CSV table of C-alpha atoms in Angstrom, one decimal:
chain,number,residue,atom,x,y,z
L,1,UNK,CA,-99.5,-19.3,43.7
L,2,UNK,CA,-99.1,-22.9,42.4
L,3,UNK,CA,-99.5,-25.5,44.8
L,4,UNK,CA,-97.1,-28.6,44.3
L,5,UNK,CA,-97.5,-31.9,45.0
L,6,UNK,CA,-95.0,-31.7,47.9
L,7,UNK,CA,-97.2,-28.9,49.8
L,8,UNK,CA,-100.3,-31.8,49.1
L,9,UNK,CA,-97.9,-34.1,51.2
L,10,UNK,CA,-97.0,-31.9,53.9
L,11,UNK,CA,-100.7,-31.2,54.2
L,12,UNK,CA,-101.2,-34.9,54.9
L,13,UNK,CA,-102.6,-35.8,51.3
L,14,UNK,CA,-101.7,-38.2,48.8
L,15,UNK,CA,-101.1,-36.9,45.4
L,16,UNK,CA,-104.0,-38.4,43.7
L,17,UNK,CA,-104.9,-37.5,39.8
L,18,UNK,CA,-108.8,-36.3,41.2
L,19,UNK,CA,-106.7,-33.7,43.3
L,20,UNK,CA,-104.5,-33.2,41.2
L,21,UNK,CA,-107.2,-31.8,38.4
L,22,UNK,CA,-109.3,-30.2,41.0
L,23,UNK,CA,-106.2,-27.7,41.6
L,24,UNK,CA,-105.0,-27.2,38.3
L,25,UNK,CA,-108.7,-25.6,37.9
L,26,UNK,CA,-108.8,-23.3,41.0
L,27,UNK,CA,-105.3,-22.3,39.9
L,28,UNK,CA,-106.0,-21.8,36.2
L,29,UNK,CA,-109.5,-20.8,35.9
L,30,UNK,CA,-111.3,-17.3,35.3
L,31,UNK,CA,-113.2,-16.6,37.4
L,32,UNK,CA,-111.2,-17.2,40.1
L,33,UNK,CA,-114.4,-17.9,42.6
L,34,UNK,CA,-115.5,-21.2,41.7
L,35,UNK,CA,-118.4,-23.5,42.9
L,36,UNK,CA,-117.8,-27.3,43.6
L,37,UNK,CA,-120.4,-27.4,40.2
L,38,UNK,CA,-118.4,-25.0,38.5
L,39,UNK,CA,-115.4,-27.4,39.4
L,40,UNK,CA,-117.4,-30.4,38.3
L,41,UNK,CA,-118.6,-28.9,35.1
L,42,UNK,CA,-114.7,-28.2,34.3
L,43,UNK,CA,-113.6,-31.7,34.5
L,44,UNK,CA,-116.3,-33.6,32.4
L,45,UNK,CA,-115.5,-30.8,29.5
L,46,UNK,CA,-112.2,-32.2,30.6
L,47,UNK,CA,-113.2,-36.4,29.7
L,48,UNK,CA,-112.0,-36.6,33.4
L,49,UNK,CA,-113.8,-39.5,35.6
L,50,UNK,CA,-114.2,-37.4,38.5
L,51,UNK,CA,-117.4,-38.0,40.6
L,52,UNK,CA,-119.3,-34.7,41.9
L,53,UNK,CA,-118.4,-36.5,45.7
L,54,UNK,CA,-115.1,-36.7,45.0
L,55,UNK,CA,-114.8,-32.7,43.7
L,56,UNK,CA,-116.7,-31.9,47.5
L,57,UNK,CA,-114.4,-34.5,49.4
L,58,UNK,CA,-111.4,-32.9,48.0
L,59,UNK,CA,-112.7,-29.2,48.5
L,60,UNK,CA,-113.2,-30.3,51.9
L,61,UNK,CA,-110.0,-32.0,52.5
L,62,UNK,CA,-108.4,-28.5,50.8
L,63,UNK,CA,-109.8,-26.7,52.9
L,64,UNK,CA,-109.0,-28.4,56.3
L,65,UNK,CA,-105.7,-28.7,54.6
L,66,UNK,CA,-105.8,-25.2,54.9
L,67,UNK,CA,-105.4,-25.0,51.1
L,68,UNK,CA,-108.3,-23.0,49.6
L,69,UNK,CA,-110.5,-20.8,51.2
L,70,UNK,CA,-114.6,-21.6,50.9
L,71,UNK,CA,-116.7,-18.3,50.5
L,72,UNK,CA,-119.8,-17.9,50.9
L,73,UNK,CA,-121.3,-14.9,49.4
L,74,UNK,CA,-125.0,-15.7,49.4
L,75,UNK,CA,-126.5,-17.8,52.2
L,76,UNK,CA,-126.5,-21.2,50.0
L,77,UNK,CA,-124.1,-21.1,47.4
L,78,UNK,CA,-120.5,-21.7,48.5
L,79,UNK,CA,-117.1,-21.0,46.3
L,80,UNK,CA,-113.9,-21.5,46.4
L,81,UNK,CA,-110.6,-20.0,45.5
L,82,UNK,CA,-106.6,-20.8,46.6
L,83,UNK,CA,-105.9,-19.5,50.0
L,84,UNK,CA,-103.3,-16.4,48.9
L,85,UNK,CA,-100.2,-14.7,51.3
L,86,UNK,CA,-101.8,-11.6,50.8
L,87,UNK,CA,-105.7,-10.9,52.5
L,88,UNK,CA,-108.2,-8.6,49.7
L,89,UNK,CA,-111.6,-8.3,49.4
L,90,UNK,CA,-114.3,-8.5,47.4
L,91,UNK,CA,-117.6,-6.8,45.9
L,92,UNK,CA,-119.9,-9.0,44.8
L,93,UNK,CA,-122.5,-8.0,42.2
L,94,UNK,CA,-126.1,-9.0,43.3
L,95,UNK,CA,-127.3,-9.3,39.8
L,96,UNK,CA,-124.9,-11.1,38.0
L,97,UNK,CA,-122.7,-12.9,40.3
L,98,UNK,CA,-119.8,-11.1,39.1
L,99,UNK,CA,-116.7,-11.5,42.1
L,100,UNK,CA,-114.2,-8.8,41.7
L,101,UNK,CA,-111.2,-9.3,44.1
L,102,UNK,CA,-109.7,-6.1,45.2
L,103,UNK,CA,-107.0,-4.7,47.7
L,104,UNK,CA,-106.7,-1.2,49.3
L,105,UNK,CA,-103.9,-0.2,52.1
L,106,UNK,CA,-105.8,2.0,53.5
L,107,UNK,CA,-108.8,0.0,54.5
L,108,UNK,CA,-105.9,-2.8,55.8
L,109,UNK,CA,-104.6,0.4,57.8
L,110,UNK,CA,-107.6,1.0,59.1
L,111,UNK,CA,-109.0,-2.2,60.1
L,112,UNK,CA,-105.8,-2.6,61.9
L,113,UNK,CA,-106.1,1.3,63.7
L,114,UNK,CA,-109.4,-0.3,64.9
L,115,UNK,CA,-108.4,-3.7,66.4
L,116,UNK,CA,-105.6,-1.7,68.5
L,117,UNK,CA,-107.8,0.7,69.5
L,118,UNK,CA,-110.0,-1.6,71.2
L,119,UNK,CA,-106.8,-4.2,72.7
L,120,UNK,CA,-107.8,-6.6,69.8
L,121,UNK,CA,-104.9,-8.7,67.9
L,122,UNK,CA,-106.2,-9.2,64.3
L,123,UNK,CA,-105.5,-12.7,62.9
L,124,UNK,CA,-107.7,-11.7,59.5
L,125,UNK,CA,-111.0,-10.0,58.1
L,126,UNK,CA,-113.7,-10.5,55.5
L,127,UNK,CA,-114.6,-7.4,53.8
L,128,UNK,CA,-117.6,-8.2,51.1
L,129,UNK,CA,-119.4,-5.4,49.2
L,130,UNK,CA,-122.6,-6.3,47.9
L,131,UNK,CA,-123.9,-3.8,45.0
L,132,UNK,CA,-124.5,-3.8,41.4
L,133,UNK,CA,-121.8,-4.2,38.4
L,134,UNK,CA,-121.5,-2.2,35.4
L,135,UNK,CA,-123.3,-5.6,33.7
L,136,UNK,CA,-126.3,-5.3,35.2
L,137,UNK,CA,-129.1,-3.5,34.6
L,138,UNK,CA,-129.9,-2.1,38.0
């Protein structure tokens, strides 16, 4: 899902070059899941003139924006990824890092039996599995 400069305006946010670069990478980049760092990182093998600051303003402006959505799947190390139409879920390898996104209809189905069943109106979920990948040696 490409976000256009137009959607930056009708979130309230000038088009700005720092923005600008800091989506191109959390729409282009594998991994999808990636740290303000990570982002960082990205734009100086870039040559861009990007201050680490800026890369956590803008995440944070993004986010309010309701743009991207901020994980955080330990307790002090958060990453980010474009908000998408469509909720999924993740497992998250304890060894390596590794974030792989997945989606299963019968787990929506069944998150949604449960929120009738108790009179509840589900607005969204956060499933994370926490395990070990084929990578690692566990």
């Amino acid at each position: 899902m490409a976000i256009s400069n137009q959607d930056l305006r009708k979130a309230g946010l000038k088009v700005t070059l720092p923005r600008i670069k800091i989506l191109e990478i959390l729409e282009n980049s594998i991994p999808h899941h990636l740290s303000a760092e990570d982002i960082y990182k990205k734009l100086l093998e870039q040559d861009e003139d990007v201050g680490l600051a800026t890369v956590y303003r803008v995440l944070t402006q993004f986010e309010m924006a309701g743009i991207i959505q901020r994980h955080n799947f330990d307790h002090n190390h958060a990453v980010f990824e474009i908000k998408q139409d469509t909720s999924h879920d993740h497992l998250v390898c304890q060894e390596t890092n590794q974030i792989i996104e997945f989606k299963n209809e019968e787990i929506e189905k069944l998150l949604l039996d449960i929120a009738t069943k108790h009179d509840f109106q589900l607005t969204g979920h956060s499933l994370i599995l926490f395990g070990y990948c084929r990578n690692s040696t566990k």
